[in-house]
Coordinates of C-alpha atoms and ligand atoms in Angstrom, one line a residue:
Chain Y
X112 CA 131.1 99.4 97.1
X113 CA 131.2 97.2 100.1
X114 CA 133.0 98.2 103.3
X115 CA 135.2 95.6 104.9
X116 CA 138.5 95.1 106.7
X117 CA 139.9 93.7 103.4
X118 CA 138.8 96.8 101.5
X119 CA 140.6 99.1 104.0
X120 CA 143.7 97.0 103.7
X121 CA 143.6 97.1 99.9
X122 CA 142.9 100.9 99.9
X123 CA 145.8 101.5 102.3
X124 CA 148.2 99.7 99.8
X125 CA 146.8 101.6 96.7
X126 CA 146.8 105.2 98.1
X127 CA 143.1 105.3 99.0
X128 CA 142.1 106.0 95.4
X129 CA 139.3 103.5 95.2
X130 CA 136.8 105.0 97.8
X131 CA 133.5 106.1 96.1
X132 CA 130.8 108.4 97.3
X133 CA 128.7 106.8 100.0
X134 CA 125.6 107.2 97.8
X135 CA 125.1 108.5 94.3
X136 CA 123.6 111.9 93.5
X137 CA 120.3 111.0 91.8
X138 CA 118.3 113.1 89.5
X139 CA 114.5 113.1 90.0
X140 CA 112.5 111.0 87.6
X141 CA 108.9 111.9 86.6
X142 CA 107.2 109.0 88.4
X143 CA 108.0 106.6 91.2
X144 CA 106.1 103.8 93.0
X145 CA 107.1 105.3 96.4
X146 CA 108.1 108.8 97.4
X147 CA 109.4 109.3 101.0
X148 CA 109.5 113.0 101.9
X149 CA 112.3 113.9 104.4
X150 CA 115.8 112.5 104.2
X151 CA 116.3 112.3 108.0
X152 CA 116.9 109.0 109.8
X153 CA 113.3 107.9 109.6
X154 CA 112.8 108.7 105.9
X155 CA 116.0 106.9 104.9
X156 CA 115.3 103.9 107.1
X157 CA 111.8 103.7 105.5
X158 CA 113.3 103.6 102.0
X159 CA 115.9 101.1 103.1
X160 CA 113.4 98.6 104.5
X161 CA 110.9 99.2 101.7
X162 CA 113.6 98.1 99.2
X163 CA 115.5 95.5 101.2
X164 CA 112.8 93.8 103.4
X165 CA 109.6 94.4 101.5
X166 CA 111.2 94.1 98.0
X167 CA 109.6 97.2 96.6
X168 CA 111.1 99.1 93.6
X169 CA 111.1 102.6 92.2
X170 CA 111.6 104.5 95.5
X171 CA 112.8 108.0 96.0
X172 CA 113.7 110.0 99.1
X173 CA 113.1 113.8 98.7
X174 CA 115.2 116.0 101.0
X175 CA 114.9 119.8 101.1
X176 CA 118.4 120.3 102.4
X177 CA 121.2 117.8 102.7
X178 CA 121.3 114.3 104.3
X179 CA 122.0 114.6 108.0
X180 CA 121.1 118.3 108.3
X181 CA 117.9 117.7 110.3
X182 CA 117.4 116.2 113.8
X183 CA 119.2 113.0 112.8
X184 CA 122.4 115.0 112.9
X185 CA 121.4 117.2 115.9
X186 CA 120.4 114.8 118.6
X187 CA 122.4 113.5 121.6
X188 CA 122.6 110.0 120.2
X189 CA 121.0 108.0 123.0
X190 CA 119.2 104.7 122.3
X191 CA 117.2 102.8 124.9
X192 CA 113.9 100.9 125.3
X193 CA 113.0 101.9 128.8
X194 CA 109.4 102.8 128.3
X195 CA 106.5 101.5 130.3
X196 CA 103.2 101.6 128.4
X197 CA 101.9 98.8 126.2
X198 CA 101.7 100.8 123.0
X199 CA 105.3 101.9 123.3
X200 CA 107.6 99.3 125.0
X201 CA 107.3 96.5 122.4
X202 CA 108.0 99.1 119.6
X203 CA 111.1 100.5 121.3
X204 CA 112.4 97.0 122.1
X205 CA 112.0 96.0 118.5
X206 CA 114.0 99.1 117.6
X207 CA 116.8 98.2 120.0
X208 CA 117.0 94.8 118.5
X209 CA 117.3 96.3 115.0
X210 CA 120.1 98.6 116.3
X211 CA 121.9 95.5 117.5
X212 CA 122.1 94.2 113.9
X213 CA 122.1 97.5 112.1
X214 CA 125.8 97.8 111.1
X215 CA 125.8 94.3 109.4
X216 CA 122.4 95.1 107.8
X217 CA 123.5 98.4 106.2
X218 CA 127.2 97.6 105.9
X219 CA 128.3 100.8 107.6
X220 CA 130.0 101.5 110.9
X221 CA 127.5 103.5 112.9
X222 CA 129.4 103.0 116.2
X223 CA 126.5 101.3 118.0
X224 CA 127.8 101.3 121.6
X225 CA 125.7 99.5 124.2
X226 CA 127.3 101.3 127.1
X227 CA 124.3 101.3 129.4
X228 CA 121.7 104.0 130.2
X229 CA 121.2 104.8 133.9
X230 CA 118.2 106.8 135.2
X231 CA 118.9 108.0 138.7
X232 CA 116.2 108.1 141.4
X233 CA 116.2 110.4 144.4
X234 CA 113.3 109.4 146.6
X235 CA 111.4 106.2 147.6
X236 CA 108.3 106.9 145.5
X237 CA 110.6 107.5 142.5
X238 CA 112.3 104.1 143.2
X239 CA 108.9 102.4 143.3
X240 CA 108.0 104.0 139.9
X241 CA 111.2 102.7 138.5
X242 CA 110.6 99.2 139.8
X243 CA 107.2 99.3 138.0
X244 CA 108.8 100.5 134.8
X245 CA 111.6 98.0 135.0
X246 CA 109.1 95.2 135.5
X247 CA 107.1 96.4 132.5
X248 CA 110.3 96.4 130.4
X249 CA 111.1 92.9 131.4
X250 CA 107.6 91.7 130.6
X251 CA 108.3 93.0 127.0
X252 CA 111.6 91.1 126.8
X253 CA 113.8 94.1 127.5
X254 CA 116.6 94.2 130.1
X255 CA 116.4 96.3 133.3
X256 CA 118.5 96.3 136.5
X257 CA 117.6 98.2 139.7
X258 CA 120.7 99.5 141.4
X259 CA 120.8 100.8 145.0
X260 CA 123.1 103.6 146.0
X261 CA 126.2 101.4 146.4
X262 CA 125.5 99.9 142.9
X263 CA 125.5 103.4 141.4
X264 CA 128.6 104.3 143.4
X265 CA 130.5 101.4 141.9
X266 CA 129.7 102.6 138.4
X267 CA 130.1 106.4 138.9
X268 CA 131.8 107.2 142.2
X269 CA 132.1 110.9 141.3
X270 CA 128.4 111.7 141.3
X271 CA 127.0 114.0 144.0
X272 CA 125.3 111.3 146.1
X273 CA 124.8 113.4 149.3
X274 CA 123.1 116.4 147.7
X275 CA 120.9 117.7 150.6
X276 CA 117.8 118.3 148.5
X277 CA 118.1 115.4 145.9
X278 CA 120.4 112.7 147.2
X279 CA 121.1 109.9 144.7
X280 CA 119.5 106.8 146.2
X281 CA 120.0 104.5 143.2
X282 CA 119.0 104.0 139.6
X283 CA 117.3 102.0 136.9
X284 CA 120.0 100.7 134.5
X285 CA 119.3 99.4 131.0
X286 CA 122.7 97.7 130.1
X287 CA 121.7 97.3 126.4
X288 CA 120.9 101.0 126.0
X289 CA 123.7 103.3 124.9
X290 CA 124.7 105.6 122.1
X291 CA 125.1 105.5 118.3
X292 CA 127.0 107.9 116.1
X293 CA 124.0 109.9 114.8
X294 CA 125.1 111.1 111.4
X295 CA 126.6 107.7 110.5
X296 CA 123.1 106.4 110.9
X297 CA 121.9 108.8 108.2
X298 CA 124.9 108.0 106.0
X299 CA 124.6 104.2 106.6
X300 CA 120.9 104.0 105.7
X301 CA 121.5 106.3 102.7
X302 CA 124.3 104.0 101.6
X303 CA 122.2 100.8 102.0
X304 CA 119.1 102.3 100.4
X305 CA 121.2 103.6 97.5
X306 CA 122.6 100.1 96.9
X307 CA 119.1 98.8 96.6
X308 CA 118.4 101.4 93.9
X309 CA 116.7 104.0 95.9
X310 CA 117.1 107.6 94.5
X311 CA 118.2 109.9 97.2
X312 CA 117.4 113.4 95.9
X313 CA 118.8 116.3 98.0
X314 CA 118.0 120.0 97.6
X315 CA 114.4 119.0 96.7
X316 CA 111.8 120.6 98.8
X317 CA 108.2 119.4 98.6
X318 CA 105.9 122.5 98.4
X319 CA 102.5 120.9 97.7
X320 CA 100.5 117.7 97.1
X321 CA 98.6 116.7 94.1
X322 CA 95.3 115.6 95.6
X323 CA 92.2 115.0 93.5
X324 CA 89.0 113.3 94.7
X325 CA 90.6 112.2 97.9
X326 CA 93.6 110.6 96.2
X327 CA 97.2 111.8 96.4
X328 CA 99.1 111.0 93.3
X329 CA 102.1 113.2 93.3
X330 CA 104.0 116.2 94.8
X331 CA 105.1 119.6 93.7
X332 CA 108.7 120.2 94.5
X333 CA 111.3 122.9 94.1
X334 CA 112.6 120.7 91.2
X335 CA 109.3 120.2 89.5
X336 CA 106.3 117.8 89.7
X337 CA 107.0 114.2 90.7
X338 CA 104.2 111.5 90.5
X339 CA 103.9 108.5 92.8
X340 CA 101.6 105.7 93.7
X341 CA 102.3 106.0 97.5
X342 CA 103.7 109.0 99.3
X343 CA 105.1 108.9 102.9
X344 CA 105.8 112.0 105.0
X345 CA 108.6 111.8 107.5
X346 CA 109.7 115.4 108.1
X347 CA 109.9 115.5 111.9
X348 CA 109.7 119.1 113.2
X349 CA 108.2 120.3 109.9
X350 CA 105.2 117.9 110.0
X351 CA 102.5 120.5 110.7
X352 CA 104.0 122.9 108.1
X353 CA 104.0 120.3 105.3
X354 CA 100.7 118.6 106.2
X355 CA 98.9 122.0 106.1
X356 CA 99.5 121.8 102.3
X357 CA 97.2 118.8 102.4
X358 CA 94.7 120.8 104.5
X359 CA 95.4 118.8 107.6
X360 CA 95.8 120.1 111.1
X361 CA 97.9 117.8 113.3
X362 CA 97.8 117.1 117.1
X363 CA 101.3 118.7 117.4
X364 CA 103.3 121.7 118.2
X365 CA 106.9 122.3 117.1
X366 CA 109.4 123.2 119.9
X367 CA 113.1 123.8 120.0
X368 CA 115.4 121.4 122.0
X369 CA 119.0 122.4 122.7
X370 CA 122.1 120.2 123.0
X371 CA 125.6 121.0 124.3
X372 CA 129.1 119.6 123.9
X373 CA 132.1 120.3 126.1
X374 CA 135.8 120.5 125.0
X375 CA 137.4 117.1 124.5
X376 CA 138.4 115.4 127.7
X377 CA 140.1 112.1 128.7
X378 CA 137.6 109.3 129.3
X379 CA 135.5 110.2 132.5
X380 CA 132.1 108.8 131.8
X381 CA 131.6 105.5 130.1
X382 CA 127.8 105.3 130.0
X383 CA 124.7 107.5 129.8
X384 CA 123.4 109.1 133.0
X385 CA 120.1 110.9 133.5
X386 CA 119.1 113.1 136.4
X387 CA 115.8 112.0 138.0
X388 CA 115.1 115.3 139.8
X389 CA 115.8 117.8 137.1
X390 CA 116.2 118.0 133.3
X391 CA 119.7 116.8 132.6
X392 CA 121.4 113.9 130.9
X393 CA 125.0 113.3 129.8
X394 CA 127.3 110.9 128.0
X395 CA 130.8 111.2 126.6
X396 CA 131.5 110.9 122.9
X397 CA 134.3 108.9 121.5
X398 CA 136.1 112.2 120.7
X399 CA 136.0 113.0 124.4
X400 CA 133.4 115.8 124.5
X401 CA 130.7 115.5 127.2
X402 CA 127.4 115.5 125.3
X403 CA 124.5 116.8 127.4
X404 CA 121.1 118.3 127.3
X405 CA 117.9 118.9 129.1
X406 CA 114.4 120.2 128.6
X407 CA 112.8 121.8 125.5
X408 CA 112.6 125.6 125.6
X409 CA 108.8 125.3 126.0
X410 CA 107.3 127.6 123.3
X411 CA 106.6 127.0 119.6
X412 CA 109.6 127.6 117.5
X413 CA 111.0 126.8 114.1
X414 CA 114.3 128.8 114.7
X415 CA 116.7 125.8 115.4
X416 CA 118.2 127.8 118.2
X417 CA 117.1 128.3 121.8
X418 CA 117.4 130.9 124.6
X419 CA 119.5 131.3 127.7
X420 CA 117.1 130.4 130.5
X421 CA 117.2 126.7 129.4
X422 CA 121.0 126.9 129.1
X423 CA 121.1 128.0 132.7
X424 CA 118.7 125.3 133.8
X425 CA 120.7 122.5 132.0
X426 CA 124.0 123.7 133.5
X427 CA 122.4 123.8 137.0
X428 CA 121.2 120.2 136.5
X429 CA 124.7 119.2 135.5
X430 CA 126.3 120.9 138.5
X431 CA 123.7 119.3 140.8
X432 CA 124.6 115.7 140.0
X433 CA 128.1 115.9 138.6
X434 CA 129.9 118.9 140.0
X435 CA 133.1 118.2 138.2
X436 CA 131.4 119.2 134.9
X437 CA 131.9 122.8 136.1
X438 CA 135.6 122.5 135.2
X439 CA 134.9 121.7 131.6
X440 CA 134.4 124.4 129.0
X441 CA 131.5 124.5 126.7
X442 CA 132.5 124.0 123.1
X443 CA 129.3 124.0 121.0
X444 CA 125.6 124.3 121.4
X445 CA 122.7 124.1 119.0
X446 CA 119.0 123.5 118.6
X447 CA 116.7 121.2 116.7
X448 CA 112.9 121.4 116.0
X449 CA 110.9 118.8 117.7
X450 CA 107.5 117.5 116.5
X451 CA 105.9 117.5 120.0
X452 CA 102.6 115.5 120.0
X453 CA 99.7 115.9 122.3
X454 CA 100.4 112.7 124.3
X455 CA 104.2 112.5 123.8
X456 CA 104.0 109.5 121.5
X457 CA 104.4 109.3 117.7
X458 CA 102.0 108.7 114.8
X459 CA 102.6 106.1 112.1
X460 CA 99.4 105.8 110.1
X461 CA 97.6 106.3 106.8
X462 CA 95.9 109.7 106.4
X463 CA 92.3 110.0 105.2
X464 CA 93.7 110.9 101.8
X465 CA 94.4 107.7 99.7
X466 CA 98.1 107.2 98.9
X467 CA 99.3 109.6 101.6
X468 CA 100.9 108.2 104.7
X469 CA 102.2 110.0 107.8
X470 CA 105.1 109.4 110.2
X471 CA 105.8 112.0 112.9
X472 CA 105.2 113.3 116.4
X473 CA 108.6 111.9 117.7
X474 CA 109.1 114.6 120.3
X475 CA 112.7 114.6 121.6
X476 CA 113.0 110.8 121.5
X477 CA 112.8 109.8 117.9
X478 CA 116.5 108.9 117.3
X479 CA 116.3 105.6 119.2
X480 CA 113.2 104.8 117.2
X481 CA 114.8 105.3 113.8
X482 CA 115.1 101.6 112.8
X483 CA 111.7 100.5 114.1
X484 CA 110.0 103.6 112.7
X485 CA 111.5 103.0 109.3
X486 CA 110.6 99.3 109.4
X487 CA 107.0 99.8 110.5
X488 CA 106.4 102.7 108.2
X489 CA 107.7 100.6 105.3
X490 CA 105.4 97.8 106.5
X491 CA 102.5 100.1 106.5
X492 CA 103.2 101.6 103.1
X493 CA 104.0 98.2 101.4
X494 CA 101.2 96.1 102.9
X495 CA 98.6 98.7 104.0
X496 CA 98.6 97.0 107.4
X497 CA 100.2 98.1 110.7
X498 CA 103.3 96.4 112.0
X499 CA 102.4 94.5 115.2
X500 CA 104.6 96.7 117.4
X501 CA 103.4 100.0 115.9
X502 CA 99.6 99.3 115.8
X503 CA 98.8 101.8 118.6
X504 CA 100.3 104.8 116.8
X505 CA 97.1 105.8 115.2
X506 CA 96.1 109.3 114.1
X507 CA 92.6 109.0 115.5
X508 CA 93.6 107.8 119.0
X509 CA 92.9 111.2 120.5
X510 CA 89.2 111.1 119.4
X511 CA 88.9 107.5 120.5
X512 CA 90.5 108.1 123.9
X513 CA 93.5 105.8 123.4
X514 CA 96.3 108.2 124.3
X515 CA 99.8 106.8 125.0
X516 CA 100.9 109.3 127.6
X517 CA 103.9 107.9 129.5
X518 CA 104.0 110.8 131.9
X519 CA 100.3 111.3 132.2
X520 CA 100.6 115.0 131.4
X521 CA 97.6 115.5 129.1
X522 CA 97.3 117.5 125.9
X523 CA 100.0 120.1 126.7
X524 CA 103.0 119.3 124.4
X525 CA 105.6 121.4 126.4
X526 CA 105.1 119.2 129.4
X527 CA 105.9 115.9 127.7
Chain R
X278 CA 113.3 136.7 124.9
X279 CA 112.0 139.9 126.6
X280 CA 108.2 140.3 126.9
X281 CA 107.0 143.9 127.1
X282 CA 104.2 143.5 129.6
X283 CA 101.4 146.1 129.1
X284 CA 101.2 146.8 132.8
X285 CA 104.7 146.0 134.1
X286 CA 107.0 146.8 131.2
X287 CA 109.8 144.6 129.9
X288 CA 110.1 141.2 131.7
X289 CA 112.2 138.2 131.0
X290 CA 110.3 135.3 129.3
X291 CA 111.4 132.9 132.0
X292 CA 108.9 134.5 134.3
X293 CA 106.1 133.2 132.1
X294 CA 104.5 129.9 131.4
X295 CA 103.6 129.1 127.8
X296 CA 100.2 127.7 127.1
X297 CA 100.0 127.7 123.2
X298 CA 98.0 129.0 120.3
X299 CA 95.7 131.9 121.3
X300 CA 92.7 130.0 119.8
X301 CA 92.7 128.2 123.1
X302 CA 90.7 131.2 124.4
X303 CA 87.8 130.2 122.0
X304 CA 86.2 127.3 123.9
X305 CA 83.5 125.6 121.7
X306 CA 79.9 125.7 122.7
X307 CA 79.1 122.6 124.6
X308 CA 75.4 122.7 123.6
X309 CA 76.2 122.7 119.9
X310 CA 75.3 119.6 117.8
X311 CA 78.9 119.1 116.8
X312 CA 80.3 119.6 120.3
X313 CA 82.1 116.2 120.4
X314 CA 84.1 117.0 117.3
X315 CA 84.5 120.7 118.2
X316 CA 86.0 119.8 121.6
X317 CA 88.3 117.2 120.1
X318 CA 89.6 119.7 117.6
X319 CA 89.9 122.4 120.3
X320 CA 91.8 120.1 122.7
X321 CA 94.1 118.2 120.3
X322 CA 94.6 120.0 117.0
X323 CA 96.9 123.0 116.5
X324 CA 97.8 125.4 113.7
X325 CA 101.5 125.2 114.6
X326 CA 102.5 128.1 112.3
X327 CA 106.0 128.8 111.0
X328 CA 105.9 132.6 111.1
X329 CA 103.8 135.1 113.0
X330 CA 101.5 133.5 115.6
X331 CA 99.2 134.7 118.4
X332 CA 99.8 132.7 121.6
X333 CA 98.8 132.6 125.2
X334 CA 101.4 133.2 127.9
X335 CA 100.7 133.3 131.7
X336 CA 102.8 135.6 134.0
X337 CA 103.1 133.0 136.7
X338 CA 106.2 134.5 138.4
X339 CA 104.6 138.0 138.2
X340 CA 101.2 139.5 138.3
X341 CA 99.5 136.2 137.2
X342 CA 97.9 137.9 134.2
X343 CA 97.2 136.1 130.9
X344 CA 98.8 137.8 127.8
X345 CA 98.2 137.3 124.1
X346 CA 101.5 137.7 122.5
X347 CA 102.1 138.0 118.7
X348 CA 105.5 136.4 118.0
X349 CA 107.4 135.1 115.0
X350 CA 108.2 131.4 115.5
X351 CA 111.0 131.6 112.9
X352 CA 112.9 134.5 114.6
X353 CA 111.4 134.7 118.1
X354 CA 110.6 138.4 117.5
X355 CA 107.7 139.7 119.6
X356 CA 105.7 142.4 117.8
X357 CA 102.6 142.8 120.1
X358 CA 101.6 142.1 123.7
X359 CA 98.0 142.5 124.9
X360 CA 96.1 141.6 128.0
X361 CA 94.0 138.5 127.2
X362 CA 91.4 139.9 129.6
X363 CA 90.8 143.0 127.3
X364 CA 90.6 140.8 124.2
X365 CA 88.0 138.5 125.8
X366 CA 86.0 141.5 127.0
X367 CA 85.9 142.9 123.5
X368 CA 84.8 139.5 122.2
X369 CA 82.0 139.2 124.7
X370 CA 80.8 142.7 124.0
X371 CA 80.8 142.0 120.2
X372 CA 78.9 138.8 120.8
X373 CA 76.2 140.6 122.8
X374 CA 75.6 143.2 120.2
Ligands
FAD843 C1 119.1 118.5 120.6 C2 118.4 117.2 120.3 C3 118.6 116.0 121.1 C4 118.0 114.8 120.9 N1 118.4 113.7 121.6 C5 117.8 112.5 121.3 C6 118.3 111.4 122.0 O1 119.3 111.4 122.7 N2 117.7 110.2 121.7 C7 116.6 110.1 120.9 O2 116.1 109.0 120.7 N3 116.2 111.2 120.2 C8 116.8 112.4 120.4 N4 116.3 113.5 119.7 C9 115.2 113.4 118.7 C10 115.5 112.9 117.4 O3 116.7 113.5 116.9 C11 114.4 113.1 116.4 O4 113.1 112.6 117.0 C12 114.5 112.3 115.1 O5 115.8 112.5 114.5 C13 113.5 112.7 114.1 O6 113.5 111.9 112.9 P1 114.4 112.2 111.6 O7 115.8 111.7 111.9 O8 113.7 111.6 110.5 O9 114.3 113.8 111.5 P2 115.2 114.8 110.6 O10 116.6 114.5 110.5 O11 114.8 116.2 111.1 O12 114.5 114.6 109.2 C14 113.5 115.3 108.6 C15 113.9 115.8 107.3 O13 112.8 116.3 106.5 C16 113.3 117.4 105.8 N5 112.2 118.2 105.3 C17 111.4 119.0 106.1 N6 110.4 119.6 105.3 C18 110.6 119.1 104.0 C19 110.0 119.3 102.8 N7 108.9 120.2 102.7 N8 110.4 118.7 101.7 C20 111.5 117.8 101.8 N9 112.2 117.6 102.9 C21 111.7 118.2 104.0 C22 114.3 118.1 106.7 O14 115.2 118.9 106.0 C23 114.9 117.0 107.4 O15 116.2 116.6 106.9 C24 117.0 114.8 119.9 C25 116.7 115.9 119.1 C26 117.4 117.1 119.3 C27 117.1 118.3 118.5

């Protein structure tokens, strides 16, 4: 089934009886060329690019729950490529370019909206740091605009500019950044992968690996044994848990990150704004809810729910830069489990076990990476070489001393 | 989360700073032949358990003691709180015997 304006028109005239499921419910076969574990954004994108760009066949995605139930359906939908370091910026810019053509590529409306991401600065040194970051972005072909206070006032006159402690002095704007409807990304990639013959198998949890003489040739699942030539793991917050079944310890901790949505309001905020002096960021969804969040809770957790001190901290941040948010009522809040790595950057690499590939360590920023992560993981699995923009995301970079630590925080995951 | 401090009684978790897996108390021996690898593993690799885990918390907004807390990462339930100091003393005593 292809989605198009003509199809909508035809369906409207014929009582909407011709719509089909977005992907078919596949039954597991006994053997595949490729198994991708984890039906989140990254796993589905990997399967899509393996089939469509790298022309591989006999691919399955195994998902323990349902498509869209993980972080891909829990995040705050922000996309951007405003990183600074060499190992990162080219990768995230590649991702942003893929976002720009995503809907045509997967034939699905994911509501990619380049409404601009604005990082506020509150002091002269912070402005200097943003200048440096903006220059680095431009050197990598991304877009960045430094705004002074009057520039920010023009965009968002209602912000709290004259806060005595943290006045808003300006901001670094990435006009091509924005938001994407998160679960439509999962559905869109699932739809496109399915069209290329990928089996998407839900309610199928991987519980072990078949590893003999250093070679992985299959997985034990809740629906029986499935063999494969190559197996890729993309399970985000559950990375350490699953890789321990292959006797691997990862440079990672799992932490909970919370998100919040207010009641639906008339349009008040047309871009994404982040606070530079506290942990707070906000945008408005097309349904009208203010979508906002802040810091991770800061302790290991697999509970998918957080605690009240962070709720208070996030609300304080909101009141500090955007006092009018205090009038809005909170509608929903939830948590997701983040695979926080030791330097705040991800891993896309082969493991020391032949046939077993790993993708994870996305911290709280893996949604924006979804297209490039899927593309470069597919590149790695199909060709056994690293994609040029993802060649720094190696598993052994900690022992070699090649950390990619944007904030320079060191090996303490709750500080990234 | 409420942490039942062995000296101060029940305290809110927001008074504490989280450091991580309690194995971080076990610094490797720098004189060992395998020190390079041992320090890499100590510094960068974690158990990251889904379930009961022993972890180090620092009472920064309180008496500045280090605690070893046994906590379930699936439910956030805390079942045991000990002074890290006491545990370390025991370990040193055992090592000397
Ligand atoms: C509150 C919140 C806000 C966020 N905001 C942003 C943001 O604004 N911008 C941004 O870029 N990023 C954001 N993120 C991060 C982003 O959502 C994640 O980094 C990204 O979604 C992770 O990749 P994924 O989509 O593949 O993960 P998931 O959707 O979590 O996919 C992993 C899948 O693996 C499955 N799985 C796990 N174990 C097994 C097993 N044993 N067998 C089979 N399947 C298994 C899980 O069920 C899950 O569906 C946010 C995250 C949260 C929680």
